[in-house]
XYZ file of C-alpha atoms in Angstrom:
179
model
C 16.625 -2.873 -0.150
C 18.814 -6.124 0.294
C 22.572 -6.386 0.427
C 24.242 -7.535 -2.298
C 25.042 -10.693 -1.062
C 22.221 -12.210 -1.319
C 19.453 -11.900 -4.822
C 16.028 -8.943 -4.075
C 12.910 -10.386 -4.256
C 11.190 -9.823 -7.508
C 9.145 -6.575 -5.206
C 12.972 -5.889 -4.426
C 14.468 -5.465 -7.744
C 11.145 -4.327 -9.075
C 11.199 -1.127 -6.832
C 15.270 -0.630 -7.559
C 13.996 -0.928 -11.311
C 11.015 1.585 -10.570
C 13.339 4.302 -9.069
C 16.096 3.922 -11.776
C 13.370 4.523 -14.522
C 11.413 7.063 -12.811
C 14.481 9.135 -13.626
C 13.713 9.530 -17.582
C 10.579 11.287 -16.878
C 8.668 9.457 -18.850
C 4.564 8.115 -18.197
C 5.356 5.480 -20.800
C 7.969 3.772 -19.627
C 6.933 1.722 -16.516
C 8.071 -1.799 -14.578
C 5.432 -4.392 -14.139
C 5.249 -6.975 -11.804
C 5.734 -10.804 -13.797
C 2.293 -13.274 -14.480
C 2.974 -15.290 -11.465
C 3.727 -12.723 -9.338
C 0.578 -11.574 -10.573
C -1.410 -14.414 -10.384
C 0.030 -15.128 -6.961
C -0.995 -11.262 -5.231
C -4.751 -12.136 -6.733
C -4.896 -15.123 -4.661
C -3.256 -14.117 -1.087
C -5.509 -11.753 1.474
C -5.127 -8.145 1.867
C -2.455 -7.622 5.342
C 0.207 -5.531 6.569
C -0.816 -1.241 6.382
C -3.989 -1.087 7.164
C -5.100 1.892 6.108
C -6.445 3.593 2.676
C -5.138 6.966 2.173
C -5.619 10.210 -0.510
C -2.169 12.168 -1.100
C -3.826 15.748 -1.204
C -0.775 17.557 -1.785
C 3.159 17.307 -1.620
C 2.931 16.487 1.947
C -0.377 15.827 2.800
C -1.847 12.132 3.861
C -6.105 12.147 4.540
C -7.717 8.415 5.438
C -9.824 7.454 3.913
C -10.425 4.006 4.927
C -9.284 2.077 7.553
C -9.372 -2.433 7.253
C -10.287 -1.812 10.987
C -13.437 -1.093 10.787
C -14.438 -0.793 14.472
C -11.500 1.716 14.886
C -12.848 4.275 16.631
C -9.450 6.610 15.793
C -8.697 6.419 12.456
C -10.995 7.515 10.956
C -12.012 8.858 7.433
C -10.562 12.661 7.366
C -7.903 12.566 9.755
C -4.473 14.163 8.929
C -1.937 11.597 9.005
C 1.457 13.552 9.700
C 3.639 10.925 9.939
C 4.345 6.917 9.780
C 7.097 5.233 11.915
C 8.746 8.168 12.202
C 9.146 8.868 8.432
C 7.278 12.585 7.372
C 3.958 12.541 5.389
C 6.398 14.468 2.653
C 9.162 12.291 2.516
C 6.589 9.060 2.313
C 5.181 10.709 -0.670
C 8.002 11.601 -2.397
C 9.670 8.329 -1.368
C 6.882 6.129 -2.838
C 6.269 8.378 -5.856
C 9.282 7.830 -7.282
C 8.473 3.607 -7.656
C 5.468 5.892 -9.714
C 6.223 6.384 -13.465
C 5.340 10.046 -14.596
C 5.511 12.332 -17.560
C 7.428 15.015 -16.898
C 7.385 17.203 -13.564
C 2.920 16.138 -14.138
C 2.303 15.014 -10.481
C -1.113 14.351 -10.765
C -1.434 11.147 -11.951
C 1.448 9.573 -10.327
C -0.713 11.248 -6.471
C -3.893 9.672 -7.915
C -2.168 5.934 -8.685
C -0.047 6.678 -5.034
C -3.434 7.302 -3.594
C -5.458 4.286 -5.187
C -2.715 2.089 -3.976
C -1.401 3.230 -1.192
C -1.142 0.267 1.390
C 0.275 -1.382 -1.279
C 3.135 0.568 -2.688
C 3.215 0.805 1.712
C 3.918 -2.961 2.017
C 5.926 -3.483 -1.384
C 8.932 -0.642 -0.082
C 8.344 -1.688 3.586
C 7.775 -5.496 3.697
C 8.434 -6.054 7.241
C 6.885 -3.627 9.227
C 4.209 -5.375 11.273
C 3.587 -2.561 13.596
C 2.533 1.129 12.381
C 3.046 4.493 14.794
C 1.076 7.162 13.283
C 1.434 10.761 13.916
C -1.609 12.577 13.356
C -4.053 15.297 13.196
C -7.570 14.338 13.766
C -10.423 16.501 12.892
C -10.981 19.034 15.493
C -7.225 19.870 15.288
C -5.631 17.732 17.754
C -2.357 15.397 17.189
C -2.173 12.489 18.790
C 0.718 9.361 18.595
C -0.762 6.057 18.400
C 0.422 2.388 17.225
C -1.370 -0.296 15.539
C -0.517 -3.327 14.290
C -0.569 -4.803 10.986
C -3.570 -6.346 9.081
C -4.811 -9.416 8.925
C -7.651 -11.549 7.615
C -7.403 -13.346 10.813
C -8.059 -10.864 12.785
C -11.074 -8.848 11.246
C -13.642 -7.416 12.719
C -16.243 -9.141 9.748
C -14.801 -12.941 9.695
C -17.994 -13.211 11.612
C -20.037 -13.377 7.587
C -17.255 -15.629 6.184
C -19.997 -17.766 4.198
C -21.464 -14.434 2.306
C -17.744 -13.582 1.333
C -16.117 -16.811 -0.131
C -19.258 -16.327 -2.721
C -18.321 -12.739 -3.188
C -14.710 -13.885 -3.441
C -15.350 -16.415 -6.052
C -17.361 -13.823 -8.448
C -14.410 -11.310 -8.447
C -11.363 -13.764 -9.267
C -11.259 -16.247 -11.801
C -11.098 -19.671 -11.726
C -7.650 -20.914 -10.240
C -5.478 -21.995 -13.009
C -1.490 -21.887 -13.251
C -0.936 -18.527 -15.887
C 1.726 -19.094 -18.712
């Protein structure tokens, strides 16, 4: 978290509040982003952490998707053991503290973390641009690999720009400033 000498960003402040509120263990008590921040994020291209991960239990992360579509190593089903020297268990515990849960029922928290892993990771580690993965592939072989953060400019499907603009215009509302 940032030092007390400078005001935190909205994301950093929300992370602090979520960890504080999380101690209450009430799933109905949470800290949400401002309308302006939600609007801003709606128009930002995906960037940063390149993988979609599924939380299987308190210490297991499996790859469900990879924004780098031509990557032949980080495939669906590969188990991530650590990211940037943080174990899967440490990451799950740390990121889960940002999600409100009822009592000790982790099911919702694990599912929410699985659905939005890259967003939670990017919010907690916004300055990461290189990711060092230790993984166990589907044959059981343990490997170490590094990947740069995802940017839309490096997208493997950038050739199909015109059709993606059409899809984006259908998915996103007309741009106007929120109240």
